[in-house]
mmCIF file of C-alpha atoms in Angstrom:
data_model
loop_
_atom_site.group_PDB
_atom_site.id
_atom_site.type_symbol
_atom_site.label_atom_id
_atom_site.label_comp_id
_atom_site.label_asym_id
_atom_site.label_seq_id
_atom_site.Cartn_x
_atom_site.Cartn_y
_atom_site.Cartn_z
ATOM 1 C CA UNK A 1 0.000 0.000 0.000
ATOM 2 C CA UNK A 2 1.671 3.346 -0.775
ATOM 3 C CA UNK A 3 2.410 6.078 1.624
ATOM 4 C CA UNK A 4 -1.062 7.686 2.537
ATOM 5 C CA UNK A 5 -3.278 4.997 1.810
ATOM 6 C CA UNK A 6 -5.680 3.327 4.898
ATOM 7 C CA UNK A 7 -7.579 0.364 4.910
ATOM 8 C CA UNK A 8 -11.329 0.544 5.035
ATOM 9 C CA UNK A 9 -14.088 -0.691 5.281
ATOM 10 C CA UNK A 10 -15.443 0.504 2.157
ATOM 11 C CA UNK A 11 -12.012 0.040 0.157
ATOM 12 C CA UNK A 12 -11.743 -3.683 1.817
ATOM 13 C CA UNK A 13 -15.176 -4.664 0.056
ATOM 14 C CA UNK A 14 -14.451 -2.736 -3.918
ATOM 15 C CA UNK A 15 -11.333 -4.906 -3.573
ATOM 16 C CA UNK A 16 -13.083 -8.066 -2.668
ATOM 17 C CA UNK A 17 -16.268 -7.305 -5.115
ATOM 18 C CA UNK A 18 -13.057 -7.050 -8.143
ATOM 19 C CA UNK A 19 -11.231 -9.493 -7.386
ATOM 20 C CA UNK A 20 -13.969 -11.850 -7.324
ATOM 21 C CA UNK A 21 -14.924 -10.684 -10.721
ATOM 22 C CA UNK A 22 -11.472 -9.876 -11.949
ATOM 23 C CA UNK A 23 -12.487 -10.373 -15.667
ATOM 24 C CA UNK A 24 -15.100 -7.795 -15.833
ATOM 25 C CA UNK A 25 -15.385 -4.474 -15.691
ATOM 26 C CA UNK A 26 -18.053 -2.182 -13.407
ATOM 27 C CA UNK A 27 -19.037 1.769 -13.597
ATOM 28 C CA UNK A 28 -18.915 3.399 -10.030
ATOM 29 C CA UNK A 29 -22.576 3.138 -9.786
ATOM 30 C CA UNK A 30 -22.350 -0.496 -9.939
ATOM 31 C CA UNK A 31 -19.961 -0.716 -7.318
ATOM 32 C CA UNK A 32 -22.148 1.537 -5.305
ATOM 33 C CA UNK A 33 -24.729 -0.538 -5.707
ATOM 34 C CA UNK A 34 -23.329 -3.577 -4.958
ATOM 35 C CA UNK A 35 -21.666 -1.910 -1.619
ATOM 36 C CA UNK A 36 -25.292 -0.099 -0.415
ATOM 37 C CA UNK A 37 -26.288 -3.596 0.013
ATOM 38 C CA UNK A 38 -23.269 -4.805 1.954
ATOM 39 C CA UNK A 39 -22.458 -1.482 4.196
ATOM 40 C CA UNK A 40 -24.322 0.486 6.041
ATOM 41 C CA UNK A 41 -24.177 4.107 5.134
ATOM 42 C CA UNK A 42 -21.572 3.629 2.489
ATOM 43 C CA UNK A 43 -22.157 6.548 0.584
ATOM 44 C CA UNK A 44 -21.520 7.192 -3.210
ATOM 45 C CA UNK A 45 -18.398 10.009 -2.466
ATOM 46 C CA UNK A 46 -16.607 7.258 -0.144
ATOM 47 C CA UNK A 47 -16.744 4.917 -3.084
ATOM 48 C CA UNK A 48 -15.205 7.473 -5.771
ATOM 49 C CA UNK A 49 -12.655 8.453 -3.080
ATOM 50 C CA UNK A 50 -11.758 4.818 -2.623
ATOM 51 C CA UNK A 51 -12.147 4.446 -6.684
ATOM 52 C CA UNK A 52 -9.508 7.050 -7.240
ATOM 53 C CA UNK A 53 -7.107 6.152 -4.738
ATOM 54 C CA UNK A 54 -7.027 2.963 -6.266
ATOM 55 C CA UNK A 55 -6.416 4.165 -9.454
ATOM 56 C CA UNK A 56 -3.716 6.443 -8.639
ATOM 57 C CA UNK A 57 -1.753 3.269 -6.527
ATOM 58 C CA UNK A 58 -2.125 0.621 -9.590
ATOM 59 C CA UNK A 59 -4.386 -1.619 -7.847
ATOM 60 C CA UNK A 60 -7.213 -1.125 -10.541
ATOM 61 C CA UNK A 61 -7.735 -0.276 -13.894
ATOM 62 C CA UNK A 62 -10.273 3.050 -14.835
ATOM 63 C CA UNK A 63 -11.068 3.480 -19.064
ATOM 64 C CA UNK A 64 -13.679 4.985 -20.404
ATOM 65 C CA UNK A 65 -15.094 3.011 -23.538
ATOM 66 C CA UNK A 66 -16.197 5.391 -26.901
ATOM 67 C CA UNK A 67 -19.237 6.804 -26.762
ATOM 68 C CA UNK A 68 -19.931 5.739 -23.114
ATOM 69 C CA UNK A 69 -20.276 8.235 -20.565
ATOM 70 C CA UNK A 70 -19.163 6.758 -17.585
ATOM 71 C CA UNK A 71 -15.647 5.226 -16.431
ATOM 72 C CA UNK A 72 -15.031 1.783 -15.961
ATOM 73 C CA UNK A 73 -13.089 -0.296 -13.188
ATOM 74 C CA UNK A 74 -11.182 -3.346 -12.955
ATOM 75 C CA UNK A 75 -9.191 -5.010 -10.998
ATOM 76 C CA UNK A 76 -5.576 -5.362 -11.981
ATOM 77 C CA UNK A 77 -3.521 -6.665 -9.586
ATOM 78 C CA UNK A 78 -3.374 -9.733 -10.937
ATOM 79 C CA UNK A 79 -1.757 -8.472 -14.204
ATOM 80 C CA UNK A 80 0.868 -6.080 -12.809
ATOM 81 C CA UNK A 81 1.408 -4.968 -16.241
ATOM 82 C CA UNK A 82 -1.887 -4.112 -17.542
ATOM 83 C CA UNK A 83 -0.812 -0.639 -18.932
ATOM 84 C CA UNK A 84 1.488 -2.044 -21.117
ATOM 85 C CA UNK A 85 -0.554 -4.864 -23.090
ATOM 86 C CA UNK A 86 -3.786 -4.294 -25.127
ATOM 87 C CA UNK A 87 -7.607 -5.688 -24.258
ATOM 88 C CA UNK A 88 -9.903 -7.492 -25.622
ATOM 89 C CA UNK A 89 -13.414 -7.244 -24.334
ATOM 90 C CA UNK A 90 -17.109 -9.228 -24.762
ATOM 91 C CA UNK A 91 -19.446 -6.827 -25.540
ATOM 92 C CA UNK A 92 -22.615 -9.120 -24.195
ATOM 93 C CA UNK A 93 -21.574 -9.753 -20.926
ATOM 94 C CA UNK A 94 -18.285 -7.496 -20.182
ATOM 95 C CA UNK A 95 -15.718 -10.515 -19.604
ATOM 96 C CA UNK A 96 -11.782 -8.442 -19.767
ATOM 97 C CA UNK A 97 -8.884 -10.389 -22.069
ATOM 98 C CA UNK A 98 -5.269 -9.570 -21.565
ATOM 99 C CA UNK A 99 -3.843 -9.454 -24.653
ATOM 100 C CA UNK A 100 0.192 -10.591 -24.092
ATOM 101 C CA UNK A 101 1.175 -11.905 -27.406
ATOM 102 C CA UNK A 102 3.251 -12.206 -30.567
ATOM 103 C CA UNK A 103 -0.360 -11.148 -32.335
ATOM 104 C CA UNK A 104 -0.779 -8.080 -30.647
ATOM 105 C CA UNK A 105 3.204 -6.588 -31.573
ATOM 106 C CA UNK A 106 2.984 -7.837 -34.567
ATOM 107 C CA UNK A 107 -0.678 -5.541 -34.997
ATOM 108 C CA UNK A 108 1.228 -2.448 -33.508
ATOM 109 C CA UNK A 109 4.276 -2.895 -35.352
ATOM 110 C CA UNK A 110 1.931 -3.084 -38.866
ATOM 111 C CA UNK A 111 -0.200 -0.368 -37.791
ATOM 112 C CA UNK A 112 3.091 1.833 -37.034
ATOM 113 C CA UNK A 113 4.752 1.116 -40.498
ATOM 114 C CA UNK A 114 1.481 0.887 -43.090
ATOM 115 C CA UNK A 115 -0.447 3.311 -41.006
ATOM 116 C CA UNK A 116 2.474 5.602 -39.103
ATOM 117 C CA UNK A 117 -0.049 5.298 -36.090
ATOM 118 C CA UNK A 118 1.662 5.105 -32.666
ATOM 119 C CA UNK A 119 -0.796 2.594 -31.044
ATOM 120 C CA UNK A 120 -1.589 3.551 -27.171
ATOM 121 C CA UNK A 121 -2.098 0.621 -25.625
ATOM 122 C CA UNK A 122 -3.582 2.194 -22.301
ATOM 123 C CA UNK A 123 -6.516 2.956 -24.155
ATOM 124 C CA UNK A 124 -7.010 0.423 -26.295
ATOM 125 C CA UNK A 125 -10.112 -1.904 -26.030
ATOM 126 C CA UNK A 126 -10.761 -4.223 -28.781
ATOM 127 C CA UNK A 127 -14.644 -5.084 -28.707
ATOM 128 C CA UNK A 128 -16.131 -8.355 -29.555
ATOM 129 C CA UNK A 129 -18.815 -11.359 -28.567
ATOM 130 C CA UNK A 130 -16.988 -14.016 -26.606
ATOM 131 C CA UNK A 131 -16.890 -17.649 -27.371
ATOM 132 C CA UNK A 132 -19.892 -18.345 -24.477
ATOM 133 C CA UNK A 133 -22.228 -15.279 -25.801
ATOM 134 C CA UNK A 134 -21.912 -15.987 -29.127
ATOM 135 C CA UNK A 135 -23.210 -19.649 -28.948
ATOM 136 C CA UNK A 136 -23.375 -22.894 -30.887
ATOM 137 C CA UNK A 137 -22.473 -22.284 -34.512
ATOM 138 C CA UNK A 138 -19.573 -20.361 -34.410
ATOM 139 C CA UNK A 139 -16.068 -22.775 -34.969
ATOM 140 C CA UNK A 140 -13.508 -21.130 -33.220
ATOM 141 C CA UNK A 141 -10.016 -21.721 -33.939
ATOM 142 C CA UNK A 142 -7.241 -22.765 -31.555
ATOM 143 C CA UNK A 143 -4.309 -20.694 -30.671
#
């Protein structure tokens, strides 16, 4: 924990609601939600407080997704690196990929030399329908 930081109540439970869902992603307001019903009195300022503390030490992820107008969280302690890799994410039910591969320098390193576009990884989401949501039908490929 870095210099300034407490423990709370509050902060204890965001960290336990992400890491047990530490391949999605939640807005503020669904934390908030989730925490009115396990806290008395937890109030939605406490939460953002928490939310931006955590931001600001690494322990979780905030993006905002195009034309969305709130931020997202995720927990990212898990992938100590996550600023420096892209993501991949289901658009039906929000499940996070970590995209750490030959694939994804190979992409940047094409984009960079066709395109002369300096990919930022931080903020890039690739959106998609995941293997579950997109049912029967569709062959997937192995790796």
């Amino acid at each position: 924990m870095m210099k300034g930081t407490y423990k709370t109540k509050a902060r204890e439970y965001i960290v336990a609601y992400l890491k047990d869902n530490v391949e999605k992603r939640f807005t503020a307001r669904e934390i908030y939600d989730y925490l009115k019903q396990e806290i008395d009195g937890v109030n939605r300022t406490t939460i953002y407080r928490n939310l931006d503390r955590m931001c600001e030490n690494g322990e979780i992820l905030r993006y905002k997704e195009p034309n969305q107008d709130s931020w997202y969280y995720q927990y990212s302690s898990e992938h100590k690196h996550c600023n420096a890799h892209m993501h991949a994410q289901c658009s039906e039910c929000g499940k996070i990929y970590h995209l750490e591969s030959a694939f994804v320098d190979e992409f940047e390193n094409k984009l960079l030399k066709i395109y002369g576009l300096k990919l930022n990884v931080t903020k890039t989401i690739i959106i998609g329908k995941c293997r579950e949501c997109s049912g029967r039908g569709f062959k997937f490929e192995d790796k």
